[in-house]
Structure formats: structure tokens, C-alpha cells
Amino acid sequence: MFSEKQIEILENIKVPNTYWSKQSYEYWYWWRSLYQKVSSSIVFEGLPEGWNKDFFLWNIFIIGYTCVFDTARWGVSFNPASVAGFDLYYAPTKAVVANPLYNKNLVVGKDCELIKLEPDCFVKFGALDIIDFYAKKLAEASKGIQVGLINSKIPMVISDGCGNTAQAETLKKVYDKVQAGEPLVVWKDVTQQFDEIIPRKDPFEFWNQDYKQTYIVTDLLQDMQTIMDQFYMEIGLPVTIADRKAHMLNAEAFMQNGQAHARLTCWLNSLDESLKLVNAHFGTNITAKKYEAEGDGIDYERKTDDNRI
């Protein structure tokens, strides 16, 4: 979850903090999880000594860019900034850093350089929209799973057809017993008091949950995995085929691989162009590359007789 200072920064660059305060616990759980995955998809090397890496990654992946400048007190530093002005190609010409310890208007290319995650980072906010988009879906799926698990605990309920307590209170007690995990609940229905005069042939009523029709947790878990796979594809992380029985043609595998890396390639290209300017201007040696896990990727050359993998 954002700190107060991070929310203040977002507010200063026109992202209202009222939106964030209304989100659910499930949303924030998934937001943090997805942010950590996004911020680990690219590895930055050569960051100057003294730079706070956590804050640097937050700048890049949430705001979408950061301003690099030189100071007498801290040396080469970075901070969030609001951009202004435009040149012949409508690129910003000024950056306003509004830090309580450093407040200054800088000229891009002369006093500072901008590290950009993507070409339209000044309009959109880095990967913030991606994280928000999928966190909402996963949060709703999580809520559905929680409700499904609660509903699955509803056991056989039996009414003995007589009683003298308020029905509402009775049902509350039934619910408490159900949530406590009792497999059999007997309750008294006060609406059937006429049975004392004309007894029913069968004094018992049964209610039993049809689990096969109402238990959808398995489907929701599969849907959640599908959403996660879509998210991984979106940010260029490897995705495994959930259905082990499914096969994929080599051509299909190559196409899926290309689709998965399209946005990541855009990010890396934008970062490379930005970092070249920063390194040339300030004498740094910052690089960005795709995160490579051990055993990452698919062996697309491995073929079977039917040209499938």
C-alpha cells in the first residue's frame, strides 16, 4: 500500500488519492503482489551509490519516469518531477522537482535528464494502469472464492416444526452453528405453531446444499489462474500451459512468445534510450535488462512427429 508521502506525490502529478483510500483489503493484497512481479521483470544495474533502489523502482514502474540531476549536497540524484513545456516534437523541456529538501525548476537536457519506462509515460503512469486493471479482477475473484468456501460449509439443516423463539434469532443461531463447522443443525420454526393443533404427518423438514450446483470455487480458481497468465503475458514474464493435455504448435508458441514480449520490449527500448542520455550527461553507467530466471523460456526447437511441443 502507498505511504502518505507516495500518495502525496501521486496527488501532485494529478492522480487523486481519494481513489486509493476506497479500495478493499483484497485489492491491496493483489496490488502489492502484482507490483512486486512487475518491478522484478526488469533488472537495473549500475545505479549510483546512495540511490534508494526501492524508491527508484517505484518512480519507474508507478509514475513511469524519474528525473535525474546533479546537486552539490547529494551528487547525482533522482526524484519524481512534474514536466512542463514542449519542444518542436512536443517533448517536455522542463522538470519541476518539488521535494522538501530540494525544490527546483530544471531544464531537460541541460540541468537534468528523464528516465522513461515507455514513450507515453507523461500521459499514462507507467505500469500503474496494468497493475490496477488486474488487481481489480483478482480482488473480485478472491471475494467470490471466499464466499464460495463459506457457502460450502452449509450442512444439512433439520426443522422439528415447533418452537417458541423468534425465527430471526433462530436463523442467526443456525448460521453461527454452520460457520462453526457443525455437520448437522436442528432448529425450531415458530411459523408452524398450528401443528400443535393439526400435527403434520412428517414433523421434520430437510434442507440440503447441492454442492455440485453451487460450489464454484474450482471454477473461480481456474479463472484466477487465467487472469494471472494474462497478466504475466502483459508484462513479458513466462507463462506455463495450465492444461497439461494441451499442445501448442511451434508457430503458435512463437506467436505467443512475441505477444508476451511486445510490451517488455517497448519498456526496454525506452529505458535504453533514456539511460544513454543519463549516462552521457552525468558519467553514470546504468543499464536495464530483462530478468532471466534459471530455466526461463521454452525449448521451441524440441519437436515431435506432429510438429508440436
PDB file of N, CA, C and O in Angstrom, residues 220-283:
ATOM      1  N   LEU A 220     -13.604 -20.666 -10.079  1.00  0.00           N
ATOM      2  CA  LEU A 220     -13.027 -19.365  -9.774  1.00  0.00           C
ATOM      3  C   LEU A 220     -11.508 -19.434  -9.678  1.00  0.00           C
ATOM      4  O   LEU A 220     -10.804 -18.521 -10.109  1.00  0.00           O
ATOM      5  N   LEU A 221     -10.992 -20.513  -9.096  1.00  0.00           N
ATOM      6  CA  LEU A 221      -9.541 -20.683  -9.015  1.00  0.00           C
ATOM      7  C   LEU A 221      -8.926 -20.788 -10.412  1.00  0.00           C
ATOM      8  O   LEU A 221      -7.857 -20.240 -10.677  1.00  0.00           O
ATOM      9  N   GLN A 222      -9.619 -21.500 -11.307  1.00  0.00           N
ATOM     10  CA  GLN A 222      -9.143 -21.603 -12.682  1.00  0.00           C
ATOM     11  C   GLN A 222      -9.200 -20.242 -13.373  1.00  0.00           C
ATOM     12  O   GLN A 222      -8.278 -19.863 -14.105  1.00  0.00           O
ATOM     13  N   ASP A 223     -10.259 -19.501 -13.123  1.00  0.00           N
ATOM     14  CA  ASP A 223     -10.381 -18.157 -13.694  1.00  0.00           C
ATOM     15  C   ASP A 223      -9.266 -17.248 -13.174  1.00  0.00           C
ATOM     16  O   ASP A 223      -8.702 -16.442 -13.929  1.00  0.00           O
ATOM     17  N   MET A 224      -8.962 -17.392 -11.885  1.00  0.00           N
ATOM     18  CA  MET A 224      -7.895 -16.571 -11.308  1.00  0.00           C
ATOM     19  C   MET A 224      -6.551 -16.886 -11.961  1.00  0.00           C
ATOM     20  O   MET A 224      -5.757 -15.985 -12.256  1.00  0.00           O
ATOM     21  N   GLN A 225      -6.287 -18.180 -12.212  1.00  0.00           N
ATOM     22  CA  GLN A 225      -5.046 -18.558 -12.872  1.00  0.00           C
ATOM     23  C   GLN A 225      -4.999 -17.997 -14.290  1.00  0.00           C
ATOM     24  O   GLN A 225      -3.943 -17.562 -14.765  1.00  0.00           O
ATOM     25  N   THR A 226      -6.148 -17.988 -14.974  1.00  0.00           N
ATOM     26  CA  THR A 226      -6.213 -17.419 -16.320  1.00  0.00           C
ATOM     27  C   THR A 226      -5.899 -15.924 -16.291  1.00  0.00           C
ATOM     28  O   THR A 226      -5.159 -15.417 -17.150  1.00  0.00           O
ATOM     29  N   ILE A 227      -6.449 -15.213 -15.303  1.00  0.00           N
ATOM     30  CA  ILE A 227      -6.165 -13.784 -15.162  1.00  0.00           C
ATOM     31  C   ILE A 227      -4.686 -13.560 -14.894  1.00  0.00           C
ATOM     32  O   ILE A 227      -4.061 -12.652 -15.460  1.00  0.00           O
ATOM     33  N   MET A 228      -4.099 -14.398 -14.028  1.00  0.00           N
ATOM     34  CA  MET A 228      -2.676 -14.272 -13.734  1.00  0.00           C
ATOM     35  C   MET A 228      -1.833 -14.521 -14.983  1.00  0.00           C
ATOM     36  O   MET A 228      -0.855 -13.814 -15.242  1.00  0.00           O
ATOM     37  N   ASP A 229      -2.218 -15.524 -15.770  1.00  0.00           N
ATOM     38  CA  ASP A 229      -1.485 -15.816 -17.005  1.00  0.00           C
ATOM     39  C   ASP A 229      -1.556 -14.629 -17.968  1.00  0.00           C
ATOM     40  O   ASP A 229      -0.571 -14.284 -18.627  1.00  0.00           O
ATOM     41  N   GLN A 230      -2.725 -14.002 -18.049  1.00  0.00           N
ATOM     42  CA  GLN A 230      -2.871 -12.823 -18.896  1.00  0.00           C
ATOM     43  C   GLN A 230      -1.977 -11.690 -18.405  1.00  0.00           C
ATOM     44  O   GLN A 230      -1.374 -10.968 -19.211  1.00  0.00           O
ATOM     45  N   PHE A 231      -1.904 -11.547 -17.089  1.00  0.00           N
ATOM     46  CA  PHE A 231      -1.034 -10.512 -16.519  1.00  0.00           C
ATOM     47  C   PHE A 231       0.428 -10.791 -16.841  1.00  0.00           C
ATOM     48  O   PHE A 231       1.171  -9.885 -17.233  1.00  0.00           O
ATOM     49  N   TYR A 232       0.853 -12.053 -16.664  1.00  0.00           N
ATOM     50  CA  TYR A 232       2.239 -12.402 -16.978  1.00  0.00           C
ATOM     51  C   TYR A 232       2.553 -12.129 -18.444  1.00  0.00           C
ATOM     52  O   TYR A 232       3.633 -11.641 -18.789  1.00  0.00           O
ATOM     53  N   MET A 233       1.601 -12.462 -19.319  1.00  0.00           N
ATOM     54  CA  MET A 233       1.776 -12.188 -20.747  1.00  0.00           C
ATOM     55  C   MET A 233       1.918 -10.683 -20.984  1.00  0.00           C
ATOM     56  O   MET A 233       2.705 -10.234 -21.812  1.00  0.00           O
ATOM     57  N   GLU A 234       1.143  -9.918 -20.237  1.00  0.00           N
ATOM     58  CA  GLU A 234       1.133  -8.465 -20.410  1.00  0.00           C
ATOM     59  C   GLU A 234       2.491  -7.847 -20.104  1.00  0.00           C
ATOM     60  O   GLU A 234       2.922  -6.905 -20.780  1.00  0.00           O
ATOM     61  N   ILE A 235       3.172  -8.361 -19.085  1.00  0.00           N
ATOM     62  CA  ILE A 235       4.431  -7.752 -18.669  1.00  0.00           C
ATOM     63  C   ILE A 235       5.653  -8.546 -19.135  1.00  0.00           C
ATOM     64  O   ILE A 235       6.774  -8.213 -18.776  1.00  0.00           O
ATOM     65  N   GLY A 236       5.422  -9.608 -19.918  1.00  0.00           N
ATOM     66  CA  GLY A 236       6.549 -10.323 -20.508  1.00  0.00           C
ATOM     67  C   GLY A 236       7.191 -11.389 -19.652  1.00  0.00           C
ATOM     68  O   GLY A 236       8.319 -11.798 -19.921  1.00  0.00           O
ATOM     69  N   LEU A 237       6.484 -11.874 -18.628  1.00  0.00           N
ATOM     70  CA  LEU A 237       7.013 -12.968 -17.817  1.00  0.00           C
ATOM     71  C   LEU A 237       6.553 -14.293 -18.412  1.00  0.00           C
ATOM     72  O   LEU A 237       5.478 -14.373 -19.009  1.00  0.00           O
ATOM     73  N   PRO A 238       7.341 -15.363 -18.277  1.00  0.00           N
ATOM     74  CA  PRO A 238       6.982 -16.648 -18.883  1.00  0.00           C
ATOM     75  C   PRO A 238       5.705 -17.222 -18.298  1.00  0.00           C
ATOM     76  O   PRO A 238       5.436 -17.082 -17.108  1.00  0.00           O
ATOM     77  N   VAL A 239       4.919 -17.857 -19.149  1.00  0.00           N
ATOM     78  CA  VAL A 239       3.650 -18.463 -18.752  1.00  0.00           C
ATOM     79  C   VAL A 239       3.676 -19.931 -19.124  1.00  0.00           C
ATOM     80  O   VAL A 239       4.052 -20.296 -20.243  1.00  0.00           O
ATOM     81  N   THR A 240       3.281 -20.782 -18.196  1.00  0.00           N
ATOM     82  CA  THR A 240       3.193 -22.209 -18.483  1.00  0.00           C
ATOM     83  C   THR A 240       1.785 -22.545 -18.937  1.00  0.00           C
ATOM     84  O   THR A 240       0.825 -21.853 -18.585  1.00  0.00           O
ATOM     85  N   ILE A 241       1.651 -23.596 -19.710  1.00  0.00           N
ATOM     86  CA  ILE A 241       0.338 -24.041 -20.152  1.00  0.00           C
ATOM     87  C   ILE A 241      -0.327 -24.780 -19.008  1.00  0.00           C
ATOM     88  O   ILE A 241       0.179 -25.805 -18.544  1.00  0.00           O
ATOM     89  N   ALA A 242      -1.464 -24.228 -18.527  1.00  0.00           N
ATOM     90  CA  ALA A 242      -2.130 -24.818 -17.353  1.00  0.00           C
ATOM     91  C   ALA A 242      -2.660 -26.215 -17.654  1.00  0.00           C
ATOM     92  O   ALA A 242      -2.601 -27.107 -16.826  1.00  0.00           O
ATOM     93  N   ASP A 243      -3.171 -26.399 -18.867  1.00  0.00           N
ATOM     94  CA  ASP A 243      -3.732 -27.690 -19.251  1.00  0.00           C
ATOM     95  C   ASP A 243      -2.628 -28.560 -19.828  1.00  0.00           C
ATOM     96  O   ASP A 243      -2.182 -28.356 -20.942  1.00  0.00           O
ATOM     97  N   ARG A 244      -2.169 -29.532 -19.060  1.00  0.00           N
ATOM     98  CA  ARG A 244      -1.053 -30.362 -19.488  1.00  0.00           C
ATOM     99  C   ARG A 244      -1.403 -31.213 -20.701  1.00  0.00           C
ATOM    100  O   ARG A 244      -0.525 -31.729 -21.382  1.00  0.00           O
ATOM    101  N   LYS A 245      -2.696 -31.409 -20.957  1.00  0.00           N
ATOM    102  CA  LYS A 245      -3.097 -32.207 -22.110  1.00  0.00           C
ATOM    103  C   LYS A 245      -3.036 -31.392 -23.397  1.00  0.00           C
ATOM    104  O   LYS A 245      -3.078 -31.937 -24.484  1.00  0.00           O
ATOM    105  N   ALA A 246      -2.981 -30.069 -23.233  1.00  0.00           N
ATOM    106  CA  ALA A 246      -2.990 -29.214 -24.417  1.00  0.00           C
ATOM    107  C   ALA A 246      -1.619 -29.214 -25.072  1.00  0.00           C
ATOM    108  O   ALA A 246      -0.592 -29.338 -24.417  1.00  0.00           O
ATOM    109  N   HIS A 247      -1.614 -29.076 -26.386  1.00  0.00           N
ATOM    110  CA  HIS A 247      -0.376 -28.984 -27.139  1.00  0.00           C
ATOM    111  C   HIS A 247      -0.408 -27.699 -27.936  1.00  0.00           C
ATOM    112  O   HIS A 247      -1.455 -27.173 -28.274  1.00  0.00           O
ATOM    113  N   MET A 248       0.761 -27.214 -28.257  1.00  0.00           N
ATOM    114  CA  MET A 248       0.838 -25.969 -28.985  1.00  0.00           C
ATOM    115  C   MET A 248       1.786 -26.136 -30.166  1.00  0.00           C
ATOM    116  O   MET A 248       2.903 -26.639 -30.018  1.00  0.00           O
ATOM    117  N   LEU A 249       1.337 -25.730 -31.330  1.00  0.00           N
ATOM    118  CA  LEU A 249       2.198 -25.767 -32.496  1.00  0.00           C
ATOM    119  C   LEU A 249       3.366 -24.825 -32.298  1.00  0.00           C
ATOM    120  O   LEU A 249       3.266 -23.813 -31.603  1.00  0.00           O
ATOM    121  N   ASN A 250       4.490 -25.146 -32.928  1.00  0.00           N
ATOM    122  CA  ASN A 250       5.658 -24.267 -32.817  1.00  0.00           C
ATOM    123  C   ASN A 250       5.325 -22.845 -33.252  1.00  0.00           C
ATOM    124  O   ASN A 250       5.747 -21.871 -32.628  1.00  0.00           O
ATOM    125  N   ALA A 251       4.573 -22.717 -34.344  1.00  0.00           N
ATOM    126  CA  ALA A 251       4.213 -21.387 -34.842  1.00  0.00           C
ATOM    127  C   ALA A 251       3.383 -20.640 -33.808  1.00  0.00           C
ATOM    128  O   ALA A 251       3.566 -19.432 -33.581  1.00  0.00           O
ATOM    129  N   GLU A 252       2.469 -21.361 -33.143  1.00  0.00           N
ATOM    130  CA  GLU A 252       1.641 -20.736 -32.119  1.00  0.00           C
ATOM    131  C   GLU A 252       2.486 -20.324 -30.927  1.00  0.00           C
ATOM    132  O   GLU A 252       2.252 -19.269 -30.322  1.00  0.00           O
ATOM    133  N   ALA A 253       3.443 -21.157 -30.568  1.00  0.00           N
ATOM    134  CA  ALA A 253       4.321 -20.852 -29.434  1.00  0.00           C
ATOM    135  C   ALA A 253       5.160 -19.611 -29.710  1.00  0.00           C
ATOM    136  O   ALA A 253       5.319 -18.742 -28.846  1.00  0.00           O
ATOM    137  N   PHE A 254       5.696 -19.499 -30.928  1.00  0.00           N
ATOM    138  CA  PHE A 254       6.483 -18.330 -31.290  1.00  0.00           C
ATOM    139  C   PHE A 254       5.622 -17.072 -31.274  1.00  0.00           C
ATOM    140  O   PHE A 254       6.052 -16.010 -30.842  1.00  0.00           O
ATOM    141  N   MET A 255       4.386 -17.181 -31.763  1.00  0.00           N
ATOM    142  CA  MET A 255       3.478 -16.035 -31.788  1.00  0.00           C
ATOM    143  C   MET A 255       3.141 -15.597 -30.372  1.00  0.00           C
ATOM    144  O   MET A 255       3.153 -14.409 -30.058  1.00  0.00           O
ATOM    145  N   GLN A 256       2.869 -16.565 -29.488  1.00  0.00           N
ATOM    146  CA  GLN A 256       2.558 -16.238 -28.095  1.00  0.00           C
ATOM    147  C   GLN A 256       3.762 -15.598 -27.425  1.00  0.00           C
ATOM    148  O   GLN A 256       3.623 -14.636 -26.663  1.00  0.00           O
ATOM    149  N   ASN A 257       4.948 -16.112 -27.708  1.00  0.00           N
ATOM    150  CA  ASN A 257       6.162 -15.548 -27.132  1.00  0.00           C
ATOM    151  C   ASN A 257       6.354 -14.111 -27.578  1.00  0.00           C
ATOM    152  O   ASN A 257       6.746 -13.237 -26.802  1.00  0.00           O
ATOM    153  N   GLY A 258       6.069 -13.838 -28.868  1.00  0.00           N
ATOM    154  CA  GLY A 258       6.211 -12.482 -29.380  1.00  0.00           C
ATOM    155  C   GLY A 258       5.217 -11.532 -28.743  1.00  0.00           C
ATOM    156  O   GLY A 258       5.556 -10.393 -28.386  1.00  0.00           O
ATOM    157  N   GLN A 259       3.985 -11.990 -28.576  1.00  0.00           N
ATOM    158  CA  GLN A 259       2.957 -11.164 -27.946  1.00  0.00           C
ATOM    159  C   GLN A 259       3.327 -10.846 -26.496  1.00  0.00           C
ATOM    160  O   GLN A 259       3.128  -9.728 -26.024  1.00  0.00           O
ATOM    161  N   ALA A 260       3.864 -11.855 -25.805  1.00  0.00           N
ATOM    162  CA  ALA A 260       4.206 -11.676 -24.391  1.00  0.00           C
ATOM    163  C   ALA A 260       5.337 -10.677 -24.202  1.00  0.00           C
ATOM    164  O   ALA A 260       5.402  -9.987 -23.186  1.00  0.00           O
ATOM    165  N   HIS A 261       6.232 -10.576 -25.174  1.00  0.00           N
ATOM    166  CA  HIS A 261       7.395  -9.716 -25.014  1.00  0.00           C
ATOM    167  C   HIS A 261       7.232  -8.354 -25.684  1.00  0.00           C
ATOM    168  O   HIS A 261       8.150  -7.530 -25.641  1.00  0.00           O
ATOM    169  N   ALA A 262       6.086  -8.099 -26.306  1.00  0.00           N
ATOM    170  CA  ALA A 262       5.894  -6.831 -27.019  1.00  0.00           C
ATOM    171  C   ALA A 262       6.013  -5.638 -26.082  1.00  0.00           C
ATOM    172  O   ALA A 262       6.769  -4.689 -26.348  1.00  0.00           O
ATOM    173  N   ARG A 263       5.272  -5.652 -24.965  1.00  0.00           N
ATOM    174  CA  ARG A 263       5.322  -4.511 -24.040  1.00  0.00           C
ATOM    175  C   ARG A 263       6.667  -4.429 -23.334  1.00  0.00           C
ATOM    176  O   ARG A 263       7.225  -3.336 -23.167  1.00  0.00           O
ATOM    177  N   LEU A 264       7.212  -5.584 -22.928  1.00  0.00           N
ATOM    178  CA  LEU A 264       8.509  -5.583 -22.264  1.00  0.00           C
ATOM    179  C   LEU A 264       9.582  -5.023 -23.193  1.00  0.00           C
ATOM    180  O   LEU A 264      10.470  -4.276 -22.760  1.00  0.00           O
ATOM    181  N   THR A 265       9.518  -5.366 -24.475  1.00  0.00           N
ATOM    182  CA  THR A 265      10.474  -4.837 -25.447  1.00  0.00           C
ATOM    183  C   THR A 265      10.343  -3.327 -25.568  1.00  0.00           C
ATOM    184  O   THR A 265      11.347  -2.601 -25.635  1.00  0.00           O
ATOM    185  N   CYS A 266       9.099  -2.845 -25.557  1.00  0.00           N
ATOM    186  CA  CYS A 266       8.860  -1.399 -25.603  1.00  0.00           C
ATOM    187  C   CYS A 266       9.477  -0.721 -24.386  1.00  0.00           C
ATOM    188  O   CYS A 266      10.122   0.329 -24.500  1.00  0.00           O
ATOM    189  N   TRP A 267       9.276  -1.311 -23.208  1.00  0.00           N
ATOM    190  CA  TRP A 267       9.860  -0.759 -21.988  1.00  0.00           C
ATOM    191  C   TRP A 267      11.378  -0.703 -22.060  1.00  0.00           C
ATOM    192  O   TRP A 267      11.990   0.324 -21.750  1.00  0.00           O
ATOM    193  N   LEU A 268      11.984  -1.807 -22.470  1.00  0.00           N
ATOM    194  CA  LEU A 268      13.450  -1.874 -22.506  1.00  0.00           C
ATOM    195  C   LEU A 268      14.019  -0.890 -23.519  1.00  0.00           C
ATOM    196  O   LEU A 268      15.059  -0.252 -23.268  1.00  0.00           O
ATOM    197  N   ASN A 269      13.374  -0.747 -24.666  1.00  0.00           N
ATOM    198  CA  ASN A 269      13.843   0.209 -25.676  1.00  0.00           C
ATOM    199  C   ASN A 269      13.779   1.634 -25.149  1.00  0.00           C
ATOM    200  O   ASN A 269      14.708   2.430 -25.340  1.00  0.00           O
ATOM    201  N   SER A 270      12.664   1.967 -24.489  1.00  0.00           N
ATOM    202  CA  SER A 270      12.509   3.312 -23.939  1.00  0.00           C
ATOM    203  C   SER A 270      13.530   3.582 -22.839  1.00  0.00           C
ATOM    204  O   SER A 270      14.119   4.664 -22.765  1.00  0.00           O
ATOM    205  N   LEU A 271      13.751   2.584 -21.986  1.00  0.00           N
ATOM    206  CA  LEU A 271      14.739   2.736 -20.907  1.00  0.00           C
ATOM    207  C   LEU A 271      16.154   2.878 -21.476  1.00  0.00           C
ATOM    208  O   LEU A 271      16.948   3.707 -21.002  1.00  0.00           O
ATOM    209  N   ASP A 272      16.482   2.076 -22.485  1.00  0.00           N
ATOM    210  CA  ASP A 272      17.824   2.154 -23.092  1.00  0.00           C
ATOM    211  C   ASP A 272      18.092   3.533 -23.666  1.00  0.00           C
ATOM    212  O   ASP A 272      19.176   4.106 -23.473  1.00  0.00           O
ATOM    213  N   GLU A 273      17.121   4.082 -24.385  1.00  0.00           N
ATOM    214  CA  GLU A 273      17.290   5.420 -24.965  1.00  0.00           C
ATOM    215  C   GLU A 273      17.472   6.474 -23.873  1.00  0.00           C
ATOM    216  O   GLU A 273      18.311   7.369 -23.990  1.00  0.00           O
ATOM    217  N   SER A 274      16.678   6.364 -22.817  1.00  0.00           N
ATOM    218  CA  SER A 274      16.770   7.329 -21.718  1.00  0.00           C
ATOM    219  C   SER A 274      18.100   7.215 -20.978  1.00  0.00           C
ATOM    220  O   SER A 274      18.737   8.221 -20.650  1.00  0.00           O
ATOM    221  N   LEU A 275      18.503   5.974 -20.713  1.00  0.00           N
ATOM    222  CA  LEU A 275      19.727   5.754 -19.935  1.00  0.00           C
ATOM    223  C   LEU A 275      20.975   6.182 -20.694  1.00  0.00           C
ATOM    224  O   LEU A 275      21.967   6.592 -20.090  1.00  0.00           O
ATOM    225  N   LYS A 276      20.949   6.111 -22.012  1.00  0.00           N
ATOM    226  CA  LYS A 276      22.079   6.603 -22.803  1.00  0.00           C
ATOM    227  C   LYS A 276      22.289   8.095 -22.568  1.00  0.00           C
ATOM    228  O   LYS A 276      23.416   8.570 -22.420  1.00  0.00           O
ATOM    229  N   LEU A 277      21.190   8.844 -22.531  1.00  0.00           N
ATOM    230  CA  LEU A 277      21.275  10.283 -22.277  1.00  0.00           C
ATOM    231  C   LEU A 277      21.766  10.561 -20.856  1.00  0.00           C
ATOM    232  O   LEU A 277      22.601  11.443 -20.634  1.00  0.00           O
ATOM    233  N   VAL A 278      21.238   9.790 -19.898  1.00  0.00           N
ATOM    234  CA  VAL A 278      21.641   9.982 -18.499  1.00  0.00           C
ATOM    235  C   VAL A 278      23.118   9.653 -18.316  1.00  0.00           C
ATOM    236  O   VAL A 278      23.879  10.423 -17.692  1.00  0.00           O
ATOM    237  N   ASN A 279      23.554   8.528 -18.862  1.00  0.00           N
ATOM    238  CA  ASN A 279      24.948   8.111 -18.702  1.00  0.00           C
ATOM    239  C   ASN A 279      25.910   9.095 -19.368  1.00  0.00           C
ATOM    240  O   ASN A 279      26.982   9.393 -18.825  1.00  0.00           O
ATOM    241  N   ALA A 280      25.527   9.597 -20.533  1.00  0.00           N
ATOM    242  CA  ALA A 280      26.383  10.555 -21.242  1.00  0.00           C
ATOM    243  C   ALA A 280      26.448  11.890 -20.501  1.00  0.00           C
ATOM    244  O   ALA A 280      27.495  12.551 -20.462  1.00  0.00           O
ATOM    245  N   HIS A 281      25.353  12.284 -19.910  1.00  0.00           N
ATOM    246  CA  HIS A 281      25.269  13.578 -19.232  1.00  0.00           C
ATOM    247  C   HIS A 281      25.975  13.572 -17.878  1.00  0.00           C
ATOM    248  O   HIS A 281      26.688  14.524 -17.540  1.00  0.00           O
ATOM    249  N   PHE A 282      25.803  12.500 -17.112  1.00  0.00           N
ATOM    250  CA  PHE A 282      26.293  12.501 -15.732  1.00  0.00           C
ATOM    251  C   PHE A 282      27.437  11.521 -15.481  1.00  0.00           C
ATOM    252  O   PHE A 282      27.877  11.368 -14.338  1.00  0.00           O
ATOM    253  N   GLY A 283      27.905  10.841 -16.510  1.00  0.00           N
ATOM    254  CA  GLY A 283      29.017   9.925 -16.332  1.00  0.00           C
ATOM    255  C   GLY A 283      28.676   8.666 -15.563  1.00  0.00           C
ATOM    256  O   GLY A 283      29.558   8.031 -14.971  1.00  0.00           O
TER     257      GLY A 283
END
